[in-house]
Amino acid sequence: MSFSVGQVARLAGITVRTLHHYDEIGLLTPGERTTAGYRRYTDADLTRLQQILLYRELGFPLEEIAVILDEPATDDLTHLRRQHEFLTRKAERLHEVITAVERAMQARTSGITLTPEERFEIFGHFRPEDHDPEVERRWGNTPRYTESRRRVAGYTKADWLQLKAEAATINDDLVAAYKSGLPADGAHAMDLAERHRGHITRWFYDCPHDIHTCLGDLYVQDPRFTATFDALTPGLATYFRQAIHANARRVTP
């Protein structure tokens, strides 16, 4: 059985002109011709065309493909094994590129422009971008969300380390106040709440007292926030909420 130029072009997804070019340079010469001189491709020709297209996909120039295919004592299975090896390497490389692009996308999405090593050093196994969908759903249309994204997009590793250290100091002082039995509506606890509000305003977005009290409520309403604070010491989330509300009342009776 043989095939016309048009049939082969449709089967292979290439143009008739490409087949004519392959014939002209001796890369793929049809095995048969009609009495009228028309090209007819045999099954063996189609097999060779498949090899040509696979090597082209791998980036080999036509001249080199001709040399490879015309190597003596090289059968179809040898070519397939070689192509499989090249394709596997290419797939591995593409996977690396895809991973790099995904990391860049995550960095742009979360607004945190750090290398993977820096992100791990600062956040450990916590991945801020995992919370992006919920954060965007809750606050995505607010000016504070936009402002926060704008700011963190420019933070360096040093900025993040400073931010993290300041937050840790506030948490440590809050734990100490709670364990010492200081009242949540006392001056010291309220001052800690004010430091926390200032920390948010300095690093993320303007945080007036009404927004801060909403955050305080979230710390006890959302089990994830509660667990984070109570991991420092049980009951801290509720204590912190009370201090935040007391601080707000102090300035806005």
JSON list of C-alpha atoms in Angstrom, two decimals:
[
{"chain": "A", "resi": 1, "resn": "MET", "atom": "CA", "xyz": [0.00, 0.00, 0.00]},
{"chain": "A", "resi": 2, "resn": "SER", "atom": "CA", "xyz": [1.26, 3.47, -0.81]},
{"chain": "A", "resi": 3, "resn": "PHE", "atom": "CA", "xyz": [0.11, 7.01, -0.13]},
{"chain": "A", "resi": 4, "resn": "SER", "atom": "CA", "xyz": [0.02, 10.24, -2.08]},
{"chain": "A", "resi": 5, "resn": "VAL", "atom": "CA", "xyz": [1.84, 13.39, -1.01]},
{"chain": "A", "resi": 6, "resn": "GLY", "atom": "CA", "xyz": [-1.41, 14.95, 0.15]},
{"chain": "A", "resi": 7, "resn": "GLN", "atom": "CA", "xyz": [-2.38, 11.90, 2.19]},
{"chain": "A", "resi": 8, "resn": "VAL", "atom": "CA", "xyz": [1.01, 11.77, 3.93]},
{"chain": "A", "resi": 9, "resn": "ALA", "atom": "CA", "xyz": [0.91, 15.48, 4.64]},
{"chain": "A", "resi": 10, "resn": "ARG", "atom": "CA", "xyz": [-2.48, 15.11, 6.33]},
{"chain": "A", "resi": 11, "resn": "LEU", "atom": "CA", "xyz": [-1.40, 12.03, 8.29]},
{"chain": "A", "resi": 12, "resn": "ALA", "atom": "CA", "xyz": [1.81, 13.65, 9.53]},
{"chain": "A", "resi": 13, "resn": "GLY", "atom": "CA", "xyz": [0.39, 17.11, 10.12]},
{"chain": "A", "resi": 14, "resn": "ILE", "atom": "CA", "xyz": [2.93, 18.80, 7.86]},
{"chain": "A", "resi": 15, "resn": "THR", "atom": "CA", "xyz": [2.72, 20.60, 4.54]},
{"chain": "A", "resi": 16, "resn": "VAL", "atom": "CA", "xyz": [3.12, 19.18, 1.04]},
{"chain": "A", "resi": 17, "resn": "ARG", "atom": "CA", "xyz": [5.86, 21.74, 0.54]},
{"chain": "A", "resi": 18, "resn": "THR", "atom": "CA", "xyz": [7.79, 20.23, 3.47]},
{"chain": "A", "resi": 19, "resn": "LEU", "atom": "CA", "xyz": [7.60, 16.76, 1.91]},
{"chain": "A", "resi": 20, "resn": "HIS", "atom": "CA", "xyz": [8.81, 18.15, -1.41]},
{"chain": "A", "resi": 21, "resn": "HIS", "atom": "CA", "xyz": [11.74, 19.79, 0.40]},
{"chain": "A", "resi": 22, "resn": "TYR", "atom": "CA", "xyz": [12.66, 16.54, 2.14]},
{"chain": "A", "resi": 23, "resn": "ASP", "atom": "CA", "xyz": [12.64, 14.86, -1.25]},
{"chain": "A", "resi": 24, "resn": "GLU", "atom": "CA", "xyz": [14.76, 17.56, -2.85]},
{"chain": "A", "resi": 25, "resn": "ILE", "atom": "CA", "xyz": [17.52, 17.30, -0.21]},
{"chain": "A", "resi": 26, "resn": "GLY", "atom": "CA", "xyz": [17.43, 13.50, -0.24]},
{"chain": "A", "resi": 27, "resn": "LEU", "atom": "CA", "xyz": [16.15, 13.16, 3.32]},
{"chain": "A", "resi": 28, "resn": "LEU", "atom": "CA", "xyz": [12.94, 11.37, 2.39]},
{"chain": "A", "resi": 29, "resn": "THR", "atom": "CA", "xyz": [12.60, 10.14, -1.15]},
{"chain": "A", "resi": 30, "resn": "PRO", "atom": "CA", "xyz": [9.29, 8.43, -1.97]},
{"chain": "A", "resi": 31, "resn": "GLY", "atom": "CA", "xyz": [9.75, 4.74, -2.57]},
{"chain": "A", "resi": 32, "resn": "GLU", "atom": "CA", "xyz": [7.37, 4.71, -5.53]},
{"chain": "A", "resi": 33, "resn": "ARG", "atom": "CA", "xyz": [6.21, 6.90, -8.38]},
{"chain": "A", "resi": 34, "resn": "THR", "atom": "CA", "xyz": [3.25, 6.54, -10.61]},
{"chain": "A", "resi": 35, "resn": "THR", "atom": "CA", "xyz": [3.61, 6.23, -14.38]},
{"chain": "A", "resi": 36, "resn": "ALA", "atom": "CA", "xyz": [2.70, 9.90, -14.50]},
{"chain": "A", "resi": 37, "resn": "GLY", "atom": "CA", "xyz": [5.61, 10.73, -12.19]},
{"chain": "A", "resi": 38, "resn": "TYR", "atom": "CA", "xyz": [3.61, 11.43, -9.01]},
{"chain": "A", "resi": 39, "resn": "ARG", "atom": "CA", "xyz": [5.22, 10.61, -5.67]},
{"chain": "A", "resi": 40, "resn": "ARG", "atom": "CA", "xyz": [3.89, 7.65, -3.68]},
{"chain": "A", "resi": 41, "resn": "TYR", "atom": "CA", "xyz": [5.04, 6.92, -0.13]},
{"chain": "A", "resi": 42, "resn": "THR", "atom": "CA", "xyz": [5.39, 3.37, 1.14]},
{"chain": "A", "resi": 43, "resn": "ASP", "atom": "CA", "xyz": [5.04, 2.10, 4.72]},
{"chain": "A", "resi": 44, "resn": "ALA", "atom": "CA", "xyz": [8.83, 2.20, 5.02]},
{"chain": "A", "resi": 45, "resn": "ASP", "atom": "CA", "xyz": [8.77, 5.84, 3.93]},
{"chain": "A", "resi": 46, "resn": "LEU", "atom": "CA", "xyz": [6.23, 6.65, 6.61]},
{"chain": "A", "resi": 47, "resn": "THR", "atom": "CA", "xyz": [8.42, 4.98, 9.23]},
{"chain": "A", "resi": 48, "resn": "ARG", "atom": "CA", "xyz": [11.38, 7.10, 8.10]},
{"chain": "A", "resi": 49, "resn": "LEU", "atom": "CA", "xyz": [9.19, 10.22, 8.17]},
{"chain": "A", "resi": 50, "resn": "GLN", "atom": "CA", "xyz": [8.20, 9.43, 11.74]},
{"chain": "A", "resi": 51, "resn": "GLN", "atom": "CA", "xyz": [11.88, 9.22, 12.67]},
{"chain": "A", "resi": 52, "resn": "ILE", "atom": "CA", "xyz": [12.57, 12.52, 10.91]},
{"chain": "A", "resi": 53, "resn": "LEU", "atom": "CA", "xyz": [9.77, 14.31, 12.73]},
{"chain": "A", "resi": 54, "resn": "LEU", "atom": "CA", "xyz": [10.82, 12.92, 16.10]},
{"chain": "A", "resi": 55, "resn": "TYR", "atom": "CA", "xyz": [14.39, 14.07, 15.60]},
{"chain": "A", "resi": 56, "resn": "ARG", "atom": "CA", "xyz": [13.11, 17.46, 14.45]},
{"chain": "A", "resi": 57, "resn": "GLU", "atom": "CA", "xyz": [11.07, 17.70, 17.63]},
{"chain": "A", "resi": 58, "resn": "LEU", "atom": "CA", "xyz": [14.27, 17.06, 19.56]},
{"chain": "A", "resi": 59, "resn": "GLY", "atom": "CA", "xyz": [15.91, 19.99, 17.79]},
{"chain": "A", "resi": 60, "resn": "PHE", "atom": "CA", "xyz": [18.21, 18.18, 15.37]},
{"chain": "A", "resi": 61, "resn": "PRO", "atom": "CA", "xyz": [18.94, 19.98, 12.06]},
{"chain": "A", "resi": 62, "resn": "LEU", "atom": "CA", "xyz": [17.92, 18.20, 8.87]},
{"chain": "A", "resi": 63, "resn": "GLU", "atom": "CA", "xyz": [21.51, 17.60, 7.78]},
{"chain": "A", "resi": 64, "resn": "GLU", "atom": "CA", "xyz": [22.29, 15.82, 11.03]},
{"chain": "A", "resi": 65, "resn": "ILE", "atom": "CA", "xyz": [19.08, 13.80, 10.86]},
{"chain": "A", "resi": 66, "resn": "ALA", "atom": "CA", "xyz": [20.10, 12.52, 7.44]},
{"chain": "A", "resi": 67, "resn": "VAL", "atom": "CA", "xyz": [23.44, 11.33, 8.81]},
{"chain": "A", "resi": 68, "resn": "ILE", "atom": "CA", "xyz": [21.78, 9.66, 11.81]},
{"chain": "A", "resi": 69, "resn": "LEU", "atom": "CA", "xyz": [19.15, 7.84, 9.77]},
{"chain": "A", "resi": 70, "resn": "ASP", "atom": "CA", "xyz": [21.66, 6.65, 7.22]},
{"chain": "A", "resi": 71, "resn": "GLU", "atom": "CA", "xyz": [24.02, 5.17, 9.78]},
{"chain": "A", "resi": 72, "resn": "PRO", "atom": "CA", "xyz": [24.78, 1.57, 8.83]},
{"chain": "A", "resi": 73, "resn": "ALA", "atom": "CA", "xyz": [23.41, -1.23, 11.02]},
{"chain": "A", "resi": 74, "resn": "THR", "atom": "CA", "xyz": [21.03, 1.15, 12.88]},
{"chain": "A", "resi": 75, "resn": "ASP", "atom": "CA", "xyz": [17.52, -0.25, 12.99]},
{"chain": "A", "resi": 76, "resn": "ASP", "atom": "CA", "xyz": [14.23, 1.41, 13.94]},
{"chain": "A", "resi": 77, "resn": "LEU", "atom": "CA", "xyz": [14.35, 0.12, 17.51]},
{"chain": "A", "resi": 78, "resn": "THR", "atom": "CA", "xyz": [17.75, 1.71, 18.01]},
{"chain": "A", "resi": 79, "resn": "HIS", "atom": "CA", "xyz": [16.39, 5.04, 16.82]},
{"chain": "A", "resi": 80, "resn": "LEU", "atom": "CA", "xyz": [13.37, 4.75, 19.10]},
{"chain": "A", "resi": 81, "resn": "ARG", "atom": "CA", "xyz": [15.53, 3.97, 22.10]},
{"chain": "A", "resi": 82, "resn": "ARG", "atom": "CA", "xyz": [17.77, 6.92, 21.32]},
{"chain": "A", "resi": 83, "resn": "GLN", "atom": "CA", "xyz": [14.78, 9.21, 20.86]},
{"chain": "A", "resi": 84, "resn": "HIS", "atom": "CA", "xyz": [13.26, 7.96, 24.09]},
{"chain": "A", "resi": 85, "resn": "GLU", "atom": "CA", "xyz": [16.45, 8.88, 25.91]},
{"chain": "A", "resi": 86, "resn": "PHE", "atom": "CA", "xyz": [16.53, 12.34, 24.36]},
{"chain": "A", "resi": 87, "resn": "LEU", "atom": "CA", "xyz": [12.84, 12.91, 25.09]},
{"chain": "A", "resi": 88, "resn": "THR", "atom": "CA", "xyz": [13.27, 11.81, 28.70]},
{"chain": "A", "resi": 89, "resn": "ARG", "atom": "CA", "xyz": [16.09, 14.29, 29.16]},
{"chain": "A", "resi": 90, "resn": "LYS", "atom": "CA", "xyz": [14.00, 16.98, 27.51]},
{"chain": "A", "resi": 91, "resn": "ALA", "atom": "CA", "xyz": [11.05, 16.16, 29.75]},
{"chain": "A", "resi": 92, "resn": "GLU", "atom": "CA", "xyz": [13.25, 16.41, 32.84]},
{"chain": "A", "resi": 93, "resn": "ARG", "atom": "CA", "xyz": [14.54, 19.76, 31.70]},
{"chain": "A", "resi": 94, "resn": "LEU", "atom": "CA", "xyz": [11.03, 20.99, 30.94]},
{"chain": "A", "resi": 95, "resn": "HIS", "atom": "CA", "xyz": [9.93, 19.84, 34.39]},
{"chain": "A", "resi": 96, "resn": "GLU", "atom": "CA", "xyz": [12.71, 21.95, 35.91]},
{"chain": "A", "resi": 97, "resn": "VAL", "atom": "CA", "xyz": [11.64, 24.94, 33.83]},
{"chain": "A", "resi": 98, "resn": "ILE", "atom": "CA", "xyz": [7.98, 24.43, 34.76]},
{"chain": "A", "resi": 99, "resn": "THR", "atom": "CA", "xyz": [8.90, 24.20, 38.44]},
{"chain": "A", "resi": 100, "resn": "ALA", "atom": "CA", "xyz": [10.89, 27.42, 38.17]},
{"chain": "A", "resi": 101, "resn": "VAL", "atom": "CA", "xyz": [8.00, 29.18, 36.45]},
{"chain": "A", "resi": 102, "resn": "GLU", "atom": "CA", "xyz": [5.55, 27.91, 39.07]},
{"chain": "A", "resi": 103, "resn": "ARG", "atom": "CA", "xyz": [7.80, 29.25, 41.82]},
{"chain": "A", "resi": 104, "resn": "ALA", "atom": "CA", "xyz": [7.91, 32.60, 40.07]},
{"chain": "A", "resi": 105, "resn": "MET", "atom": "CA", "xyz": [4.12, 32.55, 39.72]},
{"chain": "A", "resi": 106, "resn": "GLN", "atom": "CA", "xyz": [3.73, 31.75, 43.42]},
{"chain": "A", "resi": 107, "resn": "ALA", "atom": "CA", "xyz": [6.10, 34.53, 44.32]},
{"chain": "A", "resi": 108, "resn": "ARG", "atom": "CA", "xyz": [4.17, 37.03, 42.21]},
{"chain": "A", "resi": 109, "resn": "THR", "atom": "CA", "xyz": [0.83, 35.72, 43.46]},
{"chain": "A", "resi": 110, "resn": "SER", "atom": "CA", "xyz": [1.78, 35.90, 47.12]},
{"chain": "A", "resi": 111, "resn": "GLY", "atom": "CA", "xyz": [3.76, 39.10, 46.62]},
{"chain": "A", "resi": 112, "resn": "ILE", "atom": "CA", "xyz": [6.81, 37.55, 48.30]},
{"chain": "A", "resi": 113, "resn": "THR", "atom": "CA", "xyz": [9.81, 37.86, 46.00]},
{"chain": "A", "resi": 114, "resn": "LEU", "atom": "CA", "xyz": [12.32, 35.55, 47.67]},
{"chain": "A", "resi": 115, "resn": "THR", "atom": "CA", "xyz": [14.34, 32.60, 46.50]},
{"chain": "A", "resi": 116, "resn": "PRO", "atom": "CA", "xyz": [13.10, 29.17, 47.64]},
{"chain": "A", "resi": 117, "resn": "GLU", "atom": "CA", "xyz": [16.04, 28.96, 50.06]},
{"chain": "A", "resi": 118, "resn": "GLU", "atom": "CA", "xyz": [15.23, 32.36, 51.57]},
{"chain": "A", "resi": 119, "resn": "ARG", "atom": "CA", "xyz": [11.56, 31.48, 51.86]},
{"chain": "A", "resi": 120, "resn": "PHE", "atom": "CA", "xyz": [12.40, 28.30, 53.75]},
{"chain": "A", "resi": 121, "resn": "GLU", "atom": "CA", "xyz": [14.82, 30.15, 56.04]},
{"chain": "A", "resi": 122, "resn": "ILE", "atom": "CA", "xyz": [12.15, 32.70, 56.94]},
{"chain": "A", "resi": 123, "resn": "PHE", "atom": "CA", "xyz": [8.91, 30.72, 56.85]},
{"chain": "A", "resi": 124, "resn": "GLY", "atom": "CA", "xyz": [10.10, 27.13, 57.28]},
{"chain": "A", "resi": 125, "resn": "HIS", "atom": "CA", "xyz": [7.47, 24.75, 55.95]},
{"chain": "A", "resi": 126, "resn": "PHE", "atom": "CA", "xyz": [4.74, 27.40, 56.15]},
{"chain": "A", "resi": 127, "resn": "ARG", "atom": "CA", "xyz": [3.68, 28.49, 52.69]},
{"chain": "A", "resi": 128, "resn": "PRO", "atom": "CA", "xyz": [1.96, 31.92, 52.72]},
{"chain": "A", "resi": 129, "resn": "GLU", "atom": "CA", "xyz": [0.66, 31.42, 49.18]},
{"chain": "A", "resi": 130, "resn": "ASP", "atom": "CA", "xyz": [-1.43, 28.46, 50.36]},
{"chain": "A", "resi": 131, "resn": "HIS", "atom": "CA", "xyz": [-3.67, 30.97, 52.14]},
{"chain": "A", "resi": 132, "resn": "ASP", "atom": "CA", "xyz": [-3.91, 33.40, 49.23]},
{"chain": "A", "resi": 133, "resn": "PRO", "atom": "CA", "xyz": [-7.31, 32.18, 47.92]},
{"chain": "A", "resi": 134, "resn": "GLU", "atom": "CA", "xyz": [-8.97, 32.67, 51.30]},
{"chain": "A", "resi": 135, "resn": "VAL", "atom": "CA", "xyz": [-7.22, 35.98, 51.95]},
{"chain": "A", "resi": 136, "resn": "GLU", "atom": "CA", "xyz": [-8.28, 37.26, 48.54]},
{"chain": "A", "resi": 137, "resn": "ARG", "atom": "CA", "xyz": [-11.84, 36.01, 49.07]},
{"chain": "A", "resi": 138, "resn": "ARG", "atom": "CA", "xyz": [-12.11, 37.82, 52.38]},
{"chain": "A", "resi": 139, "resn": "TRP", "atom": "CA", "xyz": [-10.22, 41.02, 51.69]},
{"chain": "A", "resi": 140, "resn": "GLY", "atom": "CA", "xyz": [-9.29, 41.01, 48.00]},
{"chain": "A", "resi": 141, "resn": "ASN", "atom": "CA", "xyz": [-11.47, 44.01, 47.15]},
{"chain": "A", "resi": 142, "resn": "THR", "atom": "CA", "xyz": [-10.23, 46.21, 49.97]},
{"chain": "A", "resi": 143, "resn": "PRO", "atom": "CA", "xyz": [-7.62, 48.99, 49.70]},
{"chain": "A", "resi": 144, "resn": "ARG", "atom": "CA", "xyz": [-5.74, 47.45, 52.64]},
{"chain": "A", "resi": 145, "resn": "TYR", "atom": "CA", "xyz": [-5.28, 44.19, 50.74]},
{"chain": "A", "resi": 146, "resn": "THR", "atom": "CA", "xyz": [-3.89, 46.11, 47.77]},
{"chain": "A", "resi": 147, "resn": "GLU", "atom": "CA", "xyz": [-1.60, 48.14, 50.00]},
{"chain": "A", "resi": 148, "resn": "SER", "atom": "CA", "xyz": [-0.30, 45.06, 51.77]},
{"chain": "A", "resi": 149, "resn": "ARG", "atom": "CA", "xyz": [0.47, 43.33, 48.47]},
{"chain": "A", "resi": 150, "resn": "ARG", "atom": "CA", "xyz": [2.25, 46.40, 47.18]},
{"chain": "A", "resi": 151, "resn": "ARG", "atom": "CA", "xyz": [4.45, 46.64, 50.25]},
{"chain": "A", "resi": 152, "resn": "VAL", "atom": "CA", "xyz": [5.47, 43.01, 50.64]},
{"chain": "A", "resi": 153, "resn": "ALA", "atom": "CA", "xyz": [6.32, 42.77, 46.93]},
{"chain": "A", "resi": 154, "resn": "GLY", "atom": "CA", "xyz": [9.34, 44.97, 47.63]},
{"chain": "A", "resi": 155, "resn": "TYR", "atom": "CA", "xyz": [10.56, 43.33, 50.83]},
{"chain": "A", "resi": 156, "resn": "THR", "atom": "CA", "xyz": [14.01, 41.80, 50.84]},
{"chain": "A", "resi": 157, "resn": "LYS", "atom": "CA", "xyz": [15.20, 38.88, 52.93]},
{"chain": "A", "resi": 158, "resn": "ALA", "atom": "CA", "xyz": [16.51, 41.37, 55.51]},
{"chain": "A", "resi": 159, "resn": "ASP", "atom": "CA", "xyz": [13.10, 43.05, 55.67]},
{"chain": "A", "resi": 160, "resn": "TRP", "atom": "CA", "xyz": [11.34, 39.74, 56.27]},
{"chain": "A", "resi": 161, "resn": "LEU", "atom": "CA", "xyz": [13.80, 38.72, 58.96]},
{"chain": "A", "resi": 162, "resn": "GLN", "atom": "CA", "xyz": [13.31, 42.04, 60.74]},
{"chain": "A", "resi": 163, "resn": "LEU", "atom": "CA", "xyz": [9.53, 41.75, 60.42]},
{"chain": "A", "resi": 164, "resn": "LYS", "atom": "CA", "xyz": [9.62, 38.22, 61.78]},
{"chain": "A", "resi": 165, "resn": "ALA", "atom": "CA", "xyz": [11.87, 39.20, 64.69]},
{"chain": "A", "resi": 166, "resn": "GLU", "atom": "CA", "xyz": [9.60, 42.08, 65.67]},
{"chain": "A", "resi": 167, "resn": "ALA", "atom": "CA", "xyz": [6.52, 39.83, 65.59]},
{"chain": "A", "resi": 168, "resn": "ALA", "atom": "CA", "xyz": [8.30, 37.20, 67.68]},
{"chain": "A", "resi": 169, "resn": "THR", "atom": "CA", "xyz": [9.26, 39.81, 70.29]},
{"chain": "A", "resi": 170, "resn": "ILE", "atom": "CA", "xyz": [5.66, 40.97, 70.58]},
{"chain": "A", "resi": 171, "resn": "ASN", "atom": "CA", "xyz": [4.50, 37.38, 70.97]},
{"chain": "A", "resi": 172, "resn": "ASP", "atom": "CA", "xyz": [7.14, 36.66, 73.60]},
{"chain": "A", "resi": 173, "resn": "ASP", "atom": "CA", "xyz": [6.16, 39.74, 75.60]},
{"chain": "A", "resi": 174, "resn": "LEU", "atom": "CA", "xyz": [2.49, 38.82, 75.26]},
{"chain": "A", "resi": 175, "resn": "VAL", "atom": "CA", "xyz": [3.15, 35.31, 76.59]},
{"chain": "A", "resi": 176, "resn": "ALA", "atom": "CA", "xyz": [5.14, 36.75, 79.50]},
{"chain": "A", "resi": 177, "resn": "ALA", "atom": "CA", "xyz": [2.33, 39.15, 80.39]},
{"chain": "A", "resi": 178, "resn": "TYR", "atom": "CA", "xyz": [-0.28, 36.39, 80.27]},
{"chain": "A", "resi": 179, "resn": "LYS", "atom": "CA", "xyz": [1.79, 33.97, 82.34]},
{"chain": "A", "resi": 180, "resn": "SER", "atom": "CA", "xyz": [2.49, 36.73, 84.89]},
{"chain": "A", "resi": 181, "resn": "GLY", "atom": "CA", "xyz": [-1.23, 37.14, 85.42]},
{"chain": "A", "resi": 182, "resn": "LEU", "atom": "CA", "xyz": [-1.35, 40.72, 84.16]},
{"chain": "A", "resi": 183, "resn": "PRO", "atom": "CA", "xyz": [-4.93, 41.71, 83.30]},
{"chain": "A", "resi": 184, "resn": "ALA", "atom": "CA", "xyz": [-5.83, 41.86, 79.62]},
{"chain": "A", "resi": 185, "resn": "ASP", "atom": "CA", "xyz": [-7.34, 45.32, 80.16]},
{"chain": "A", "resi": 186, "resn": "GLY", "atom": "CA", "xyz": [-4.30, 46.55, 82.07]},
{"chain": "A", "resi": 187, "resn": "ALA", "atom": "CA", "xyz": [-1.90, 49.14, 80.74]},
{"chain": "A", "resi": 188, "resn": "HIS", "atom": "CA", "xyz": [0.90, 46.67, 79.92]},
{"chain": "A", "resi": 189, "resn": "ALA", "atom": "CA", "xyz": [-1.33, 44.28, 77.92]},
{"chain": "A", "resi": 190, "resn": "MET", "atom": "CA", "xyz": [-2.97, 47.18, 76.11]},
{"chain": "A", "resi": 191, "resn": "ASP", "atom": "CA", "xyz": [0.46, 48.58, 75.24]},
{"chain": "A", "resi": 192, "resn": "LEU", "atom": "CA", "xyz": [1.36, 45.21, 73.72]},
{"chain": "A", "resi": 193, "resn": "ALA", "atom": "CA", "xyz": [-1.83, 45.29, 71.67]},
{"chain": "A", "resi": 194, "resn": "GLU", "atom": "CA", "xyz": [-0.89, 48.78, 70.48]},
{"chain": "A", "resi": 195, "resn": "ARG", "atom": "CA", "xyz": [2.58, 47.55, 69.51]},
{"chain": "A", "resi": 196, "resn": "HIS", "atom": "CA", "xyz": [0.92, 44.79, 67.50]},
{"chain": "A", "resi": 197, "resn": "ARG", "atom": "CA", "xyz": [-1.34, 47.28, 65.75]},
{"chain": "A", "resi": 198, "resn": "GLY", "atom": "CA", "xyz": [1.67, 49.47, 64.97]},
{"chain": "A", "resi": 199, "resn": "HIS", "atom": "CA", "xyz": [3.53, 46.44, 63.63]},
{"chain": "A", "resi": 200, "resn": "ILE", "atom": "CA", "xyz": [0.73, 45.74, 61.14]},
{"chain": "A", "resi": 201, "resn": "THR", "atom": "CA", "xyz": [0.55, 49.40, 60.13]},
{"chain": "A", "resi": 202, "resn": "ARG", "atom": "CA", "xyz": [4.32, 49.61, 59.65]},
{"chain": "A", "resi": 203, "resn": "TRP", "atom": "CA", "xyz": [4.73, 46.43, 57.62]},
{"chain": "A", "resi": 204, "resn": "PHE", "atom": "CA", "xyz": [1.44, 45.72, 55.87]},
{"chain": "A", "resi": 205, "resn": "TYR", "atom": "CA", "xyz": [-1.36, 48.31, 55.85]},
{"chain": "A", "resi": 206, "resn": "ASP", "atom": "CA", "xyz": [-2.87, 51.08, 57.91]},
{"chain": "A", "resi": 207, "resn": "CYS", "atom": "CA", "xyz": [-4.60, 49.31, 60.78]},
{"chain": "A", "resi": 208, "resn": "PRO", "atom": "CA", "xyz": [-7.01, 51.57, 62.71]},
{"chain": "A", "resi": 209, "resn": "HIS", "atom": "CA", "xyz": [-8.52, 50.32, 65.94]},
{"chain": "A", "resi": 210, "resn": "ASP", "atom": "CA", "xyz": [-11.76, 49.11, 64.37]},
{"chain": "A", "resi": 211, "resn": "ILE", "atom": "CA", "xyz": [-9.82, 46.88, 61.96]},
{"chain": "A", "resi": 212, "resn": "HIS", "atom": "CA", "xyz": [-7.59, 45.74, 64.78]},
{"chain": "A", "resi": 213, "resn": "THR", "atom": "CA", "xyz": [-10.57, 44.65, 66.89]},
{"chain": "A", "resi": 214, "resn": "CYS", "atom": "CA", "xyz": [-11.86, 42.66, 63.92]},
{"chain": "A", "resi": 215, "resn": "LEU", "atom": "CA", "xyz": [-8.51, 40.90, 63.80]},
{"chain": "A", "resi": 216, "resn": "GLY", "atom": "CA", "xyz": [-8.75, 40.22, 67.52]},
{"chain": "A", "resi": 217, "resn": "ASP", "atom": "CA", "xyz": [-12.14, 38.61, 66.98]},
{"chain": "A", "resi": 218, "resn": "LEU", "atom": "CA", "xyz": [-10.70, 36.53, 64.16]},
{"chain": "A", "resi": 219, "resn": "TYR", "atom": "CA", "xyz": [-7.99, 35.21, 66.48]},
{"chain": "A", "resi": 220, "resn": "VAL", "atom": "CA", "xyz": [-10.65, 33.44, 68.56]},
{"chain": "A", "resi": 221, "resn": "GLN", "atom": "CA", "xyz": [-13.24, 32.75, 65.86]},
{"chain": "A", "resi": 222, "resn": "ASP", "atom": "CA", "xyz": [-10.92, 31.05, 63.40]},
{"chain": "A", "resi": 223, "resn": "PRO", "atom": "CA", "xyz": [-9.54, 27.79, 64.87]},
{"chain": "A", "resi": 224, "resn": "ARG", "atom": "CA", "xyz": [-6.32, 28.14, 62.87]},
{"chain": "A", "resi": 225, "resn": "PHE", "atom": "CA", "xyz": [-5.47, 31.51, 64.40]},
{"chain": "A", "resi": 226, "resn": "THR", "atom": "CA", "xyz": [-6.51, 30.27, 67.82]},
{"chain": "A", "resi": 227, "resn": "ALA", "atom": "CA", "xyz": [-4.27, 27.24, 67.47]},
{"chain": "A", "resi": 228, "resn": "THR", "atom": "CA", "xyz": [-1.33, 29.42, 66.43]},
{"chain": "A", "resi": 229, "resn": "PHE", "atom": "CA", "xyz": [-1.57, 31.67, 69.49]},
{"chain": "A", "resi": 230, "resn": "ASP", "atom": "CA", "xyz": [-2.51, 28.90, 71.91]},
{"chain": "A", "resi": 231, "resn": "ALA", "atom": "CA", "xyz": [0.47, 26.90, 70.74]},
{"chain": "A", "resi": 232, "resn": "LEU", "atom": "CA", "xyz": [2.58, 29.57, 72.44]},
{"chain": "A", "resi": 233, "resn": "THR", "atom": "CA", "xyz": [0.59, 29.11, 75.61]},
{"chain": "A", "resi": 234, "resn": "PRO", "atom": "CA", "xyz": [-3.00, 27.86, 76.08]},
{"chain": "A", "resi": 235, "resn": "GLY", "atom": "CA", "xyz": [-5.54, 30.65, 76.36]},
{"chain": "A", "resi": 236, "resn": "LEU", "atom": "CA", "xyz": [-3.34, 33.28, 74.70]},
{"chain": "A", "resi": 237, "resn": "ALA", "atom": "CA", "xyz": [-5.72, 33.91, 71.79]},
{"chain": "A", "resi": 238, "resn": "THR", "atom": "CA", "xyz": [-8.58, 34.92, 74.07]},
{"chain": "A", "resi": 239, "resn": "TYR", "atom": "CA", "xyz": [-6.26, 37.01, 76.26]},
{"chain": "A", "resi": 240, "resn": "PHE", "atom": "CA", "xyz": [-4.89, 38.81, 73.21]},
{"chain": "A", "resi": 241, "resn": "ARG", "atom": "CA", "xyz": [-8.38, 39.54, 71.87]},
{"chain": "A", "resi": 242, "resn": "GLN", "atom": "CA", "xyz": [-9.38, 41.06, 75.20]},
{"chain": "A", "resi": 243, "resn": "ALA", "atom": "CA", "xyz": [-6.23, 43.22, 75.22]},
{"chain": "A", "resi": 244, "resn": "ILE", "atom": "CA", "xyz": [-6.91, 44.42, 71.67]},
{"chain": "A", "resi": 245, "resn": "HIS", "atom": "CA", "xyz": [-10.50, 45.37, 72.51]},
{"chain": "A", "resi": 246, "resn": "ALA", "atom": "CA", "xyz": [-9.41, 47.09, 75.72]},
{"chain": "A", "resi": 247, "resn": "ASN", "atom": "CA", "xyz": [-6.78, 49.08, 73.83]},
{"chain": "A", "resi": 248, "resn": "ALA", "atom": "CA", "xyz": [-9.39, 50.19, 71.29]},
{"chain": "A", "resi": 249, "resn": "ARG", "atom": "CA", "xyz": [-11.72, 51.32, 74.07]},
{"chain": "A", "resi": 250, "resn": "ARG", "atom": "CA", "xyz": [-8.86, 53.23, 75.67]},
{"chain": "A", "resi": 251, "resn": "VAL", "atom": "CA", "xyz": [-8.55, 55.57, 72.70]},
{"chain": "A", "resi": 252, "resn": "THR", "atom": "CA", "xyz": [-12.15, 55.44, 71.44]},
{"chain": "A", "resi": 253, "resn": "PRO", "atom": "CA", "xyz": [-14.42, 55.36, 74.48]}
]
